[in-house]
Coordinates of N, CA and C in Angstrom, one line a residue:
M19 N 31.9 8.0 82.0 CA 31.0 7.0 80.6 C 32.5 5.6 80.9
N20 N 33.3 5.7 81.8 CA 34.1 5.0 81.7 C 33.8 3.3 81.8
L21 N 33.4 3.1 82.9 CA 32.1 2.4 83.3 C 31.1 1.6 82.1
V22 N 30.8 2.6 81.9 CA 29.9 2.1 80.3 C 30.6 1.5 79.3
D23 N 31.7 2.3 79.0 CA 32.3 1.2 78.3 C 32.9 0.1 78.6
L24 N 33.6 0.2 79.5 CA 33.8 -1.1 80.6 C 33.5 -2.1 80.5
V25 N 31.9 -2.4 80.9 CA 30.4 -3.0 80.2 C 30.7 -3.7 79.6
A26 N 30.4 -2.6 78.2 CA 30.5 -3.0 76.9 C 31.6 -3.7 76.6
L27 N 32.6 -3.4 77.0 CA 34.0 -4.7 76.5 C 33.8 -5.4 77.1
L28 N 33.2 -5.8 77.9 CA 33.1 -7.0 78.8 C 32.5 -8.3 78.3
A29 N 31.2 -7.4 77.8 CA 29.9 -7.8 76.8 C 30.6 -8.5 75.7
V30 N 31.8 -7.6 75.0 CA 32.0 -8.3 73.9 C 33.6 -9.3 74.1
A31 N 33.5 -9.2 75.7 CA 35.1 -10.8 76.0 C 34.1 -11.9 76.2
Q32 N 32.9 -11.5 77.1 CA 32.0 -12.5 76.9 C 31.6 -13.0 75.8
L33 N 31.1 -12.8 74.9 CA 30.8 -13.3 74.2 C 31.7 -14.1 73.3
V34 N 33.0 -13.1 73.2 CA 34.4 -14.2 72.5 C 34.5 -15.3 73.2
F35 N 34.4 -14.8 74.4 CA 34.3 -16.7 75.2 C 33.5 -17.6 75.1
F36 N 32.3 -17.3 75.0 CA 31.6 -18.6 74.9 C 31.5 -18.8 73.5
A37 N 32.0 -18.1 72.6 CA 32.8 -18.9 71.2 C 33.8 -20.1 71.4
V38 N 34.7 -18.8 71.4 CA 36.1 -20.8 72.6 C 35.6 -21.9 72.8
L39 N 34.7 -21.5 74.0 CA 33.8 -22.8 74.5 C 33.1 -23.5 73.2
V40 N 32.4 -22.8 72.1 CA 32.0 -23.6 71.1 C 32.9 -24.2 70.6
G41 N 34.3 -23.6 70.4 CA 35.4 -24.3 69.1 C 35.9 -25.5 70.1
R42 N 36.1 -25.6 71.6 CA 35.9 -26.5 72.2 C 35.4 -27.9 72.2
A43 N 33.5 -27.3 71.9 CA 33.0 -28.3 71.9 C 32.6 -29.3 71.0
R44 N 33.0 -28.3 70.0 CA 33.2 -29.2 68.4 C 34.4 -29.8 68.6
G45 N 35.5 -29.8 69.3 CA 36.6 -31.0 69.2 C 36.4 -32.2 70.2
R46 N 35.8 -31.5 71.0 CA 35.1 -32.5 72.1 C 34.5 -33.6 71.8
Y47 N 33.0 -32.8 70.8 CA 32.3 -33.9 70.4 C 32.2 -34.1 69.1
G48 N 33.1 -33.9 68.4 CA 33.2 -34.4 66.6 C 32.7 -33.7 65.8
V49 N 32.2 -32.6 66.3 CA 30.8 -31.7 65.7 C 31.6 -31.1 64.1
K50 N 32.2 -30.8 63.6 CA 32.5 -30.1 62.2 C 32.6 -29.4 61.5
A51 N 32.9 -28.5 61.1 CA 32.6 -27.1 61.0 C 32.3 -27.4 59.3
P52 N 31.0 -27.0 58.6 CA 30.3 -26.0 59.1 C 28.5 -26.5 60.3
A53 N 28.4 -27.8 60.7 CA 27.5 -28.3 60.8 C 27.7 -27.6 62.4
V54 N 26.1 -27.2 62.7 CA 25.4 -26.9 64.3 C 24.4 -27.6 64.6
T55 N 24.5 -28.4 64.4 CA 23.9 -30.1 64.7 C 24.9 -31.3 65.1
G56 N 24.1 -32.2 66.2 CA 25.1 -32.9 66.2 C 25.4 -33.4 68.2
H57 N 26.1 -33.4 68.7 CA 26.2 -34.1 70.3 C 25.4 -32.6 71.1
E58 N 24.3 -33.5 72.0 CA 23.6 -32.2 72.5 C 24.6 -31.2 73.2
G59 N 26.0 -32.2 74.0 CA 27.0 -30.7 74.8 C 27.2 -29.6 73.7
F60 N 27.4 -30.0 72.5 CA 27.8 -29.1 71.2 C 26.7 -28.2 70.9
E61 N 25.3 -27.9 71.0 CA 24.1 -27.7 71.2 C 23.7 -26.5 72.1
R62 N 24.4 -27.1 73.0 CA 23.9 -26.3 74.0 C 24.7 -25.4 73.9
A63 N 25.9 -25.3 74.0 CA 27.1 -24.4 73.3 C 27.2 -23.8 72.9
Y64 N 26.3 -24.1 71.6 CA 26.3 -23.4 70.5 C 25.2 -22.5 70.7
R65 N 23.8 -23.1 71.2 CA 22.9 -21.8 71.9 C 23.2 -20.8 72.5
V66 N 24.3 -21.3 74.0 CA 24.4 -20.2 74.7 C 25.1 -19.6 74.2
Q67 N 25.9 -19.3 73.0 CA 26.6 -18.4 72.2 C 25.8 -17.2 71.3
M68 N 24.7 -18.4 70.5 CA 24.0 -17.6 69.4 C 22.7 -16.6 70.2
N69 N 22.2 -17.1 71.5 CA 21.2 -16.4 72.2 C 22.1 -15.5 72.8
T70 N 23.2 -15.0 73.3 CA 24.6 -14.4 73.4 C 24.3 -12.9 73.2
L71 N 24.8 -13.5 71.6 CA 25.1 -12.3 70.1 C 23.3 -11.4 69.8
E72 N 22.2 -12.6 69.8 CA 21.7 -12.3 69.7 C 20.8 -10.6 70.7
L73 N 20.9 -11.3 71.6 CA 20.9 -10.0 72.8 C 21.4 -8.9 73.0
M74 N 23.1 -9.3 72.6 CA 23.9 -8.3 72.3 C 23.6 -7.2 71.3
V75 N 22.7 -7.6 70.3 CA 22.1 -6.6 69.4 C 20.9 -5.4 69.3
A76 N 20.7 -6.0 71.0 CA 20.1 -5.1 71.3 C 20.1 -4.5 73.2
F77 N 21.6 -5.0 73.8 CA 22.1 -5.0 74.5 C 23.2 -3.2 74.6
L78 N 23.8 -3.7 73.5 CA 25.1 -2.1 72.9 C 23.9 -0.8 73.1
P79 N 22.9 -1.4 71.7 CA 22.2 0.5 71.5 C 22.0 0.8 72.8
V80 N 21.8 0.2 73.3 CA 20.6 0.5 74.7 C 21.2 0.9 75.8
L81 N 22.7 0.2 76.0 CA 23.2 0.6 77.1 C 24.1 2.1 76.8
Y82 N 24.1 2.3 75.0 CA 24.7 3.7 75.1 C 23.9 4.6 75.2
I83 N 22.5 4.2 74.9 CA 21.6 5.4 73.7 C 20.9 5.4 75.9
A84 N 21.0 5.0 76.8 CA 20.9 5.5 78.5 C 21.7 5.6 78.7
A85 N 23.4 5.4 78.8 CA 23.9 6.4 79.2 C 24.0 8.0 78.8
K86 N 23.2 8.4 78.2 CA 23.2 9.5 77.3 C 22.7 10.5 78.3
Y87 N 21.4 10.0 78.9 CA 20.3 10.5 79.7 C 20.7 10.0 81.3
W88 N 21.4 8.8 81.3 CA 21.2 8.7 83.1 C 22.9 8.6 83.5
P89 N 23.2 8.4 84.5 CA 24.2 8.6 85.4 C 24.9 7.0 84.6
A90 N 25.9 7.5 84.8 CA 26.9 6.6 83.9 C 27.0 5.2 84.5
G91 N 26.9 5.3 86.2 CA 27.0 5.0 86.8 C 26.0 3.6 87.4
T92 N 24.7 4.6 86.9 CA 23.4 3.4 87.1 C 23.3 2.7 86.1
V93 N 23.6 3.3 84.6 CA 23.9 2.7 83.9 C 24.8 1.6 83.3
A94 N 25.8 1.9 84.0 CA 26.6 0.2 84.4 C 26.2 -0.6 84.9
G95 N 25.8 -0.2 86.5 CA 25.4 -1.1 87.0 C 24.2 -2.1 86.4
V96 N 22.8 -1.4 85.4 CA 22.2 -3.0 85.2 C 22.9 -3.1 83.7
G97 N 23.9 -2.8 82.7 CA 24.3 -3.5 82.3 C 25.5 -4.4 83.4
A98 N 25.8 -4.6 84.5 CA 26.6 -5.6 85.6 C 25.9 -6.8 85.4
V99 N 24.4 -6.0 85.4 CA 23.5 -7.4 86.1 C 23.1 -8.5 84.5
Y100 N 23.1 -7.6 83.4 CA 23.0 -8.7 82.5 C 24.5 -9.1 82.0
L101 N 25.3 -9.0 82.5 CA 26.7 -10.1 82.3 C 26.5 -11.2 83.3
V102 N 26.4 -11.1 84.1 CA 25.8 -11.3 85.1 C 24.2 -12.8 85.1
G103 N 23.8 -12.1 84.4 CA 22.9 -12.7 83.7 C 23.2 -13.8 83.1
R104 N 24.1 -13.3 82.0 CA 24.4 -14.2 81.0 C 25.6 -15.2 81.4
L105 N 26.3 -14.9 82.0 CA 27.3 -16.4 83.1 C 26.6 -17.2 83.8
L106 N 25.2 -16.9 84.5 CA 23.7 -17.5 85.0 C 23.6 -18.6 84.1
Y107 N 22.7 -17.7 82.8 CA 21.9 -18.9 81.8 C 23.3 -19.6 81.0
W108 N 24.5 -19.4 81.1 CA 25.4 -20.3 79.9 C 25.9 -21.3 80.9
R109 N 25.9 -21.1 82.4 CA 26.2 -22.2 83.5 C 25.1 -23.0 83.2
S110 N 24.1 -22.8 83.4 CA 22.4 -23.3 83.8 C 21.9 -24.4 82.0
Y111 N 22.2 -23.3 81.6 CA 22.0 -23.9 80.0 C 22.8 -25.4 79.8
V112 N 24.1 -25.3 79.7 CA 25.1 -25.6 80.0 C 24.6 -28.2 80.7
A113 N 24.0 -27.5 81.8 CA 24.3 -28.8 83.1 C 22.3 -28.9 82.6
A114 N 22.0 -27.8 82.6 CA 20.3 -28.9 82.3 C 19.1 -27.4 81.6
P115 N 19.8 -27.7 80.4 CA 19.0 -26.5 79.5 C 17.2 -25.8 80.0
A116 N 16.5 -26.7 81.1 CA 15.4 -25.9 81.8 C 15.7 -25.1 82.9
S117 N 16.7 -25.4 83.4 CA 16.9 -24.5 84.3 C 17.7 -22.6 84.1
R118 N 17.5 -23.0 82.6 CA 17.9 -21.3 82.3 C 17.0 -20.2 82.7
G119 N 16.3 -20.4 83.3 CA 15.0 -19.0 83.1 C 15.9 -18.2 84.3
L120 N 16.1 -18.1 85.1 CA 17.2 -17.0 86.1 C 18.2 -16.2 85.4
G121 N 18.7 -16.9 83.9 CA 19.9 -16.3 83.7 C 19.2 -15.8 82.9
F122 N 18.1 -16.1 82.2 CA 17.6 -15.2 81.1 C 16.7 -14.0 81.2
A123 N 16.5 -14.6 82.6 CA 15.7 -13.1 83.2 C 16.4 -11.9 83.7
L124 N 17.7 -12.5 84.0 CA 18.7 -11.6 84.7 C 19.4 -11.2 83.3
S125 N 19.1 -11.3 82.2 CA 19.5 -10.7 81.4 C 18.3 -10.1 80.3
M126 N 17.5 -10.6 80.5 CA 15.9 -9.5 79.6 C 16.1 -8.4 80.6
F127 N 16.0 -8.2 81.9 CA 15.0 -7.2 82.1 C 16.6 -6.3 82.4
P128 N 17.5 -6.4 82.1 CA 18.1 -4.7 82.3 C 17.9 -4.4 80.8
I129 N 18.1 -4.9 79.9 CA 17.9 -4.9 78.4 C 16.4 -4.1 78.5
L130 N 15.0 -4.6 78.6 CA 14.3 -3.6 79.5 C 14.6 -2.6 79.5
A131 N 14.7 -2.6 81.1 CA 15.0 -1.4 82.2 C 16.2 -0.3 81.4
L132 N 17.3 -0.9 80.5 CA 17.8 0.5 79.4 C 17.0 1.0 78.4
L133 N 16.1 0.3 77.4 CA 15.2 0.2 76.4 C 14.6 1.3 77.5
I134 N 13.7 0.8 78.4 CA 13.3 2.3 79.3 C 13.4 3.6 79.3
G135 N 14.2 3.2 79.8 CA 15.2 4.2 80.4 C 16.1 5.6 79.0
G136 N 16.1 4.3 78.1 CA 16.5 5.2 76.6 C 15.7 6.2 76.4
I137 N 14.4 5.7 75.9 CA 12.9 5.7 75.6 C 12.6 7.7 76.4
A138 N 12.5 6.9 78.0 CA 12.2 8.3 78.8 C 13.6 9.5 78.5
G139 N 14.5 8.9 78.8 CA 15.4 10.1 78.4 C 15.3 10.9 76.8
A140 N 14.9 9.9 75.9 CA 15.0 11.2 74.7 C 13.6 11.7 74.1
L141 N 12.8 11.2 75.3 CA 11.1 12.1 75.3 C 11.1 12.9 75.8
R142 N 12.3 12.7 77.0 CA 12.0 14.3 78.1 C 13.8 15.1 77.3
G143 N 14.8 14.7 76.6 CA 14.8 15.5 75.7 C 16.3 15.9 76.6
S144 N 16.6 15.0 77.7 CA 18.3 16.5 78.0 C 18.8 15.1 77.7
T145 N 20.3 16.0 77.8 CA 21.1 15.3 78.3 C 22.5 15.2 79.3

């Protein structure tokens, strides 16, 4: 389970990193809090952070539930794909939002895989 815990902690660290980037974008583009609109560069950074937060609501529970039923190394590997997907999503969304598809897919497919794995494990009833 250490690997699963590490992936979960890295996901939280990644979200914090994206939040720091939003704060920096506020200063760079002069978007004063509590505004969430303004310069497009700020809005892109903000959307990356918010989309990541939205996905983490699903990612963290399914990560731990799947790890209850499947080998921790496998579950952590799937979770690592999510982390890479979020990085690709960030880089592509900030550069050109229309190019974010691969990063989004590499974020969503692990969540769906972990969800299906968790459901299958729970139905199978083995721990």
